[in-house]
mmCIF file of C-alpha atoms in Angstrom:
data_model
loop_
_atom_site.group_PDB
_atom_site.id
_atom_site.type_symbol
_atom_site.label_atom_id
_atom_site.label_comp_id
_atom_site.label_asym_id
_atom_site.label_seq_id
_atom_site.Cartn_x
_atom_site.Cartn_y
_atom_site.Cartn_z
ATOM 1 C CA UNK A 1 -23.436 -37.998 36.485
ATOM 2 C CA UNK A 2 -20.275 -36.085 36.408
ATOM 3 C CA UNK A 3 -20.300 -32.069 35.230
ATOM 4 C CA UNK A 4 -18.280 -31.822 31.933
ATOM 5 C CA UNK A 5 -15.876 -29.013 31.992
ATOM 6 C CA UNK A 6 -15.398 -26.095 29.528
ATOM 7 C CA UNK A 7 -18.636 -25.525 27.081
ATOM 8 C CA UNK A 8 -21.336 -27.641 26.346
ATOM 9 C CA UNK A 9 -21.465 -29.047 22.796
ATOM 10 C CA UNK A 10 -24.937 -29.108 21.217
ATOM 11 C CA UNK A 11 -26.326 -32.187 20.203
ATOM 12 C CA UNK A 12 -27.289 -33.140 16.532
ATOM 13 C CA UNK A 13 -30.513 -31.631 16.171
ATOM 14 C CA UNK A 14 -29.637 -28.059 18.180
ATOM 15 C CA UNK A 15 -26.931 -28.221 15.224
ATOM 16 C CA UNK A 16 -30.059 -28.845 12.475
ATOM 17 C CA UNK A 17 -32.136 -26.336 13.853
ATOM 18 C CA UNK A 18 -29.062 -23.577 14.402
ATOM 19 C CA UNK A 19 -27.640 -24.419 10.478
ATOM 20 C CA UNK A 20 -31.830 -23.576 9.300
ATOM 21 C CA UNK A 21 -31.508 -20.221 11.074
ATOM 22 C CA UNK A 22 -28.109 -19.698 10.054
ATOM 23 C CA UNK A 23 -28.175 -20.072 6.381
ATOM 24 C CA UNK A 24 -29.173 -16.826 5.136
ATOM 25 C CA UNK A 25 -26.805 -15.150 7.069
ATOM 26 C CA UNK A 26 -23.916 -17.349 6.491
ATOM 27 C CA UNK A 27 -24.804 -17.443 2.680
ATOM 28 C CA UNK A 28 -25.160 -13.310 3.402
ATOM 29 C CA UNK A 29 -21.682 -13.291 5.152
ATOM 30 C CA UNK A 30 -19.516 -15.533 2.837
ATOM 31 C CA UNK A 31 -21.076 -13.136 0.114
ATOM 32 C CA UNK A 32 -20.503 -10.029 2.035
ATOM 33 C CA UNK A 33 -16.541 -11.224 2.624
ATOM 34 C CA UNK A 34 -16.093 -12.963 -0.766
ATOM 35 C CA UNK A 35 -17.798 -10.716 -2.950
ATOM 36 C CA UNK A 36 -15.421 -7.692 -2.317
ATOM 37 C CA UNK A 37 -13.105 -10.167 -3.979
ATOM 38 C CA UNK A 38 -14.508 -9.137 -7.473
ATOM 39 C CA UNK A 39 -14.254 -5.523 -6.040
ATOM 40 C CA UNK A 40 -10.321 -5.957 -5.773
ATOM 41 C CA UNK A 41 -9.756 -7.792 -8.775
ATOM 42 C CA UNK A 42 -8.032 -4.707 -10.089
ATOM 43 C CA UNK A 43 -4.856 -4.944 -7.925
ATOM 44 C CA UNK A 44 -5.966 -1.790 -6.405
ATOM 45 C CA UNK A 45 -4.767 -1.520 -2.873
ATOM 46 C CA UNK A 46 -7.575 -0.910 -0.681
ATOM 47 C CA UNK A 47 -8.461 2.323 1.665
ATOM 48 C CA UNK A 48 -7.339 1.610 5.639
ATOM 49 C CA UNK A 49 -11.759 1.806 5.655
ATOM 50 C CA UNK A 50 -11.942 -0.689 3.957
ATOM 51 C CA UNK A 51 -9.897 -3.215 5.387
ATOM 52 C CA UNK A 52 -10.669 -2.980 8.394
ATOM 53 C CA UNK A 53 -14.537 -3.045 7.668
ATOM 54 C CA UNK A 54 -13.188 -6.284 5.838
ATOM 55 C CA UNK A 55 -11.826 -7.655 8.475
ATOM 56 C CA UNK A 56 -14.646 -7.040 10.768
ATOM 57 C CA UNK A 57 -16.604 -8.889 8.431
ATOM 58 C CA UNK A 58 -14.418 -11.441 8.137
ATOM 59 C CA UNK A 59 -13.935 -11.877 11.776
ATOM 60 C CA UNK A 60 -18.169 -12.143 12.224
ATOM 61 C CA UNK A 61 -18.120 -14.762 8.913
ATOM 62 C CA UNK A 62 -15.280 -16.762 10.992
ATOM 63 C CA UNK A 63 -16.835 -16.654 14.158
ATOM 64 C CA UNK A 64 -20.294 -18.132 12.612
ATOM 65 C CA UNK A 65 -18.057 -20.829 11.146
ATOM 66 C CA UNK A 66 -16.809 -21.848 13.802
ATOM 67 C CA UNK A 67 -20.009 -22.005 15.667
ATOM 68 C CA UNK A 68 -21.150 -24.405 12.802
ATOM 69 C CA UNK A 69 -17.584 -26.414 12.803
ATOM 70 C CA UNK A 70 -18.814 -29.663 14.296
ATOM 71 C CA UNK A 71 -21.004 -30.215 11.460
ATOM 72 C CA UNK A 72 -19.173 -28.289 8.706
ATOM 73 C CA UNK A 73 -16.210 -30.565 8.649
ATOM 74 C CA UNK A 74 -12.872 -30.619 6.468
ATOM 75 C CA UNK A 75 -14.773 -27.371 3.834
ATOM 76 C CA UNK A 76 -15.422 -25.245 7.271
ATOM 77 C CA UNK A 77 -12.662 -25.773 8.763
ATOM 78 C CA UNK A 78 -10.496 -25.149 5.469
ATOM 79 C CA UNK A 79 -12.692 -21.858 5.349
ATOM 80 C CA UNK A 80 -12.030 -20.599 8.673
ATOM 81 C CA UNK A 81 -7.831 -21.682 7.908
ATOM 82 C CA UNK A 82 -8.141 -19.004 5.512
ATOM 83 C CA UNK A 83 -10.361 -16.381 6.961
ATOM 84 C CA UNK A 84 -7.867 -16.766 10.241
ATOM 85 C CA UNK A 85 -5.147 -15.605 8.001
ATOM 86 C CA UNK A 86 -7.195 -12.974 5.884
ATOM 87 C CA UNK A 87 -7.727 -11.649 9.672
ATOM 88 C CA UNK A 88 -4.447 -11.526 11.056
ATOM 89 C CA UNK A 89 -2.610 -9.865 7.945
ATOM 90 C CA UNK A 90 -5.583 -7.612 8.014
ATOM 91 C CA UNK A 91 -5.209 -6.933 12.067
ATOM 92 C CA UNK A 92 -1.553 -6.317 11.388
ATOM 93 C CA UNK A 93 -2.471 -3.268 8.643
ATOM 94 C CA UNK A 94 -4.879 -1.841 11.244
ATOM 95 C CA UNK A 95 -2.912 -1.893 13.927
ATOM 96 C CA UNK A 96 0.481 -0.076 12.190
ATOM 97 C CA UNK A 97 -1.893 2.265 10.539
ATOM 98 C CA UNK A 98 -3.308 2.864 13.936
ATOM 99 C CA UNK A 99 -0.298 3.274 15.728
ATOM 100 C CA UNK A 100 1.299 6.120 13.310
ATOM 101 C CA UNK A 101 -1.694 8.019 13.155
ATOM 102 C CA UNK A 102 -0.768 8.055 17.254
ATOM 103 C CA UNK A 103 2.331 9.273 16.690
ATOM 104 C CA UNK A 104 1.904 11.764 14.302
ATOM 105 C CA UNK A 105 -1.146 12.937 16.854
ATOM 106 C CA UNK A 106 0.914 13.064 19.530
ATOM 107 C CA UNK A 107 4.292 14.469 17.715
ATOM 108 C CA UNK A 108 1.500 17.656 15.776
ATOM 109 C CA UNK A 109 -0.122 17.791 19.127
ATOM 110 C CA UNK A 110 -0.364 21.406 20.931
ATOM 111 C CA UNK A 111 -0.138 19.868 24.276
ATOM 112 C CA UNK A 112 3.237 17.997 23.278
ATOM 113 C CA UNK A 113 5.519 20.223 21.405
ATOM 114 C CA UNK A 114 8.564 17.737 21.420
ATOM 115 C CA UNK A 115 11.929 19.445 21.028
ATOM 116 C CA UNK A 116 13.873 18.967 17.588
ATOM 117 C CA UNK A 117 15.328 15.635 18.687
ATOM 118 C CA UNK A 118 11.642 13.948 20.225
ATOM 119 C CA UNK A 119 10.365 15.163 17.179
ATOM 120 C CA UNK A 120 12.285 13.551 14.606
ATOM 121 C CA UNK A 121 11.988 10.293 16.788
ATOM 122 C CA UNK A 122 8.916 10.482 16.778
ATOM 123 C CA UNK A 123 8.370 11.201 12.692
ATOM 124 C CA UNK A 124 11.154 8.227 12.146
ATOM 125 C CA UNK A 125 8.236 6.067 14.630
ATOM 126 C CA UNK A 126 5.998 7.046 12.655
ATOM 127 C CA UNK A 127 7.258 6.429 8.877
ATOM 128 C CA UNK A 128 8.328 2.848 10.921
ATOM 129 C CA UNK A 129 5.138 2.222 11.423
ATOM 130 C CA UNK A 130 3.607 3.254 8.251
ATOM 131 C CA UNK A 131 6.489 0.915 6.371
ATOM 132 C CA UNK A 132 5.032 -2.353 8.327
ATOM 133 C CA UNK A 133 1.496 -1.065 7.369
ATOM 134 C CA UNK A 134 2.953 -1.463 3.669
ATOM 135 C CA UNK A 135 4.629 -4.638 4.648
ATOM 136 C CA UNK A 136 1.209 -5.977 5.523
ATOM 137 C CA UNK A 137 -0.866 -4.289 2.573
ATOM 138 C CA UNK A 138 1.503 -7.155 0.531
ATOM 139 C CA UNK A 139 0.966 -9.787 3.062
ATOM 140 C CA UNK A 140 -3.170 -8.985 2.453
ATOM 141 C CA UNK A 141 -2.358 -9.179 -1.369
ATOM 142 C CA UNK A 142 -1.531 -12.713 -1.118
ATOM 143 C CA UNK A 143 -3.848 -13.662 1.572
ATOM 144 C CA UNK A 144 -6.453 -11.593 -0.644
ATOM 145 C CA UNK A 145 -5.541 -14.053 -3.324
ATOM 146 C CA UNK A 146 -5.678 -17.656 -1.711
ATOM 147 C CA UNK A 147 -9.036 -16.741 -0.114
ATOM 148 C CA UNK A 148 -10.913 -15.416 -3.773
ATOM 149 C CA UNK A 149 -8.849 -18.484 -5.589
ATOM 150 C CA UNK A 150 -11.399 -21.475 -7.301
ATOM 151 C CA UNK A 151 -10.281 -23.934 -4.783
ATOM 152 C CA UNK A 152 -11.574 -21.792 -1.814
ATOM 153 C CA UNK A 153 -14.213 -20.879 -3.734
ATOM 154 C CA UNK A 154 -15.308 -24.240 -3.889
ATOM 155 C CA UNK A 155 -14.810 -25.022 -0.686
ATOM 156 C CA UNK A 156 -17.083 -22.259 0.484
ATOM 157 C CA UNK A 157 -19.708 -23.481 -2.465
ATOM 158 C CA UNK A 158 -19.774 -27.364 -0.939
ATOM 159 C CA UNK A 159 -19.971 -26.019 3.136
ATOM 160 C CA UNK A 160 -22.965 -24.131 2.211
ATOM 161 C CA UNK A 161 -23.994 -27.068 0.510
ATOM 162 C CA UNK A 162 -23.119 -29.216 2.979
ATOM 163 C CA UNK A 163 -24.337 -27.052 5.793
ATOM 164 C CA UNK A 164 -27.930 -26.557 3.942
ATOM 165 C CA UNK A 165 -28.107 -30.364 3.878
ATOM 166 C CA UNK A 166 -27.639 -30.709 7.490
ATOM 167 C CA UNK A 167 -30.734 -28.766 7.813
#
């Protein structure tokens, strides 16, 4: 018989016995991700923390999803469509907030002390920085939205009930 290239797929019953062991934690994980929905129902803009703890979160509940796709069908992959945005608007926040704390680091730093001109390069760098971090924070708003609205709601509601059937 001829290797198959690239991963091995698991047949139906390694999927059955992986969805048994999985349930809790996926049931744990879409609540963990979904439930700070309620938490944000405010409009309040969340703390940097938080996001990116979200996003961690998210990135764990999409990565169990996709373990489980062959056997999740149209609801898990419709999940993971959504937690794949919620994750890259969210990487996008992190990584601007990231970058200007850098800056301003580097630009407050003893060991730099930028003339006048690198200085005010550097703060303009910064405040650049920190203006796409905004840009995203509204980007997350809407992707905050589509992922706590009813219809993904349900969706996440019939793949764990699809999912706990499988097992």
């Amino acid at each position: 018989a001829r290797a198959q290239a690239g991963p091995q797929r698991l047949g139906v019953d390694q999927h059955q016995r992986v969805v048994a062991r999985s349930g809790e934690p996926l049931s744990w994980a879409l609540e963990a991700v979904g439930g700070a929905a309620r938490e944000r129902s405010n409009g309040e803009l969340p703390e940097a923390e938080d996001l990116h703890a979200l996003r961690i979160r998210a990135k764990r509940l999409r990565y169990l999803l996709e373990a489980l796709q062959p056997i999740s069908g149209s609801p898990g992959k419709k999940v993971i469509r959504t937690l794949v945005r919620l994750q890259d608007v969210l990487g996008r926040v992190h990584d601007a907030i990231v970058a200007a704390t850098f800056v301003r680091t580097y630009r407050d730093g003893r060991a730099a002390a930028p003339s006048d001109d690198k200085r005010r390069a550097l703060t303009a760098l910064a405040d650049a920085e920190l203006r796409r971090a905004g840009a995203a924070q509204a980007e997350f708003a809407r992707a905050w939205r589509r992922f706590a609205a009813r219809g993904t709601q349900r969706q996440r509601r019939k793949l764990l009930k699809d999912l706990a059937a499988a097992a």
